[in-house]
C-alpha cells in the first residue's frame, strides 16, 4: 500500500476501483476475484480489511461483508476475527458460479471471440514493449505450472492458463485493457464451460502458451501477431461447430 492509501501492484495503479451500477455486491465480488485471478493477491496473502475495501470500492461495509461471505462460502477466502485476523486468500481457482455474477452477460461466442482477439493482440504488443525481465519470469512460471498440472483437475489447469494471460496484461501496464480482458475471460469460462472441462487438449494449450511466450520475448510485432493468431485459433474454430449450452444460459 502506498502512502496515499492505494493498493498497488506491478502493472496496476490501483487494483480496486469505485463500483458503478446497481448490482453492487456482485461487482464487489468481481473486483476481488479479478485481483486474485490476476495474481495481485495469491493464496496465503491478506486482502485489505473490510473498511479499506469499502473505501476503495465506494460501497457500504455491509455490501462488502455480503460479497466476502459469498467468497468465503465458495472457499476462495477465509475470514478470521481479532487483531491477527482479516481476509486471507485460500485459492486462486475461482468457481465458475462466481465468474458469472457480474453485469457482463454477453453470451454470443463470435462476439466474445472477436473482442478477445482485438484486446489480446493489443495487450501482447504492449507487453512486448513494456515487459521487464520479472514479468517474463512470471509468465515462464505460469507456463511451467501449466505443464506440471497436465494431469490435475481442469480447474487448476484453467488457473495457470488464465494467469499467463493476466500476467501478460499486467506487463502491458494498461488497466482498462486488462479489465476488459478479465471480463472476456470470465464470459468464455462460463459460455464454454463444457469445452474447457471436457474437450480442450492440454498438450495443444501448453504448446501455444510456450510459443506465445517465446515470441513475446523477441519483442518482434510480426512474430507476436502470428503467435496470437495461432493461440486464439482453437476457440475461433468452435464458432463453426455447435456449442453446448449451459443450463444456466437457458434461463
mmCIF file of C-alpha atoms in Angstrom, residues 106-116:
data_model
loop_
_atom_site.group_PDB
_atom_site.id
_atom_site.type_symbol
_atom_site.label_atom_id
_atom_site.label_comp_id
_atom_site.label_asym_id
_atom_site.label_seq_id
_atom_site.Cartn_x
_atom_site.Cartn_y
_atom_site.Cartn_z
ATOM 1 C CA UNK A 106 -22.521 -11.360 -23.252
ATOM 2 C CA UNK A 107 -23.046 -14.929 -24.407
ATOM 3 C CA UNK A 108 -22.659 -14.901 -28.215
ATOM 4 C CA UNK A 109 -19.383 -16.701 -28.807
ATOM 5 C CA UNK A 110 -18.481 -14.993 -32.127
ATOM 6 C CA UNK A 111 -18.831 -11.578 -30.460
ATOM 7 C CA UNK A 112 -16.795 -12.606 -27.415
ATOM 8 C CA UNK A 113 -14.012 -14.055 -29.558
ATOM 9 C CA UNK A 114 -13.946 -11.004 -31.815
ATOM 10 C CA UNK A 115 -13.478 -8.770 -28.771
ATOM 11 C CA UNK A 116 -10.872 -11.097 -27.331
#
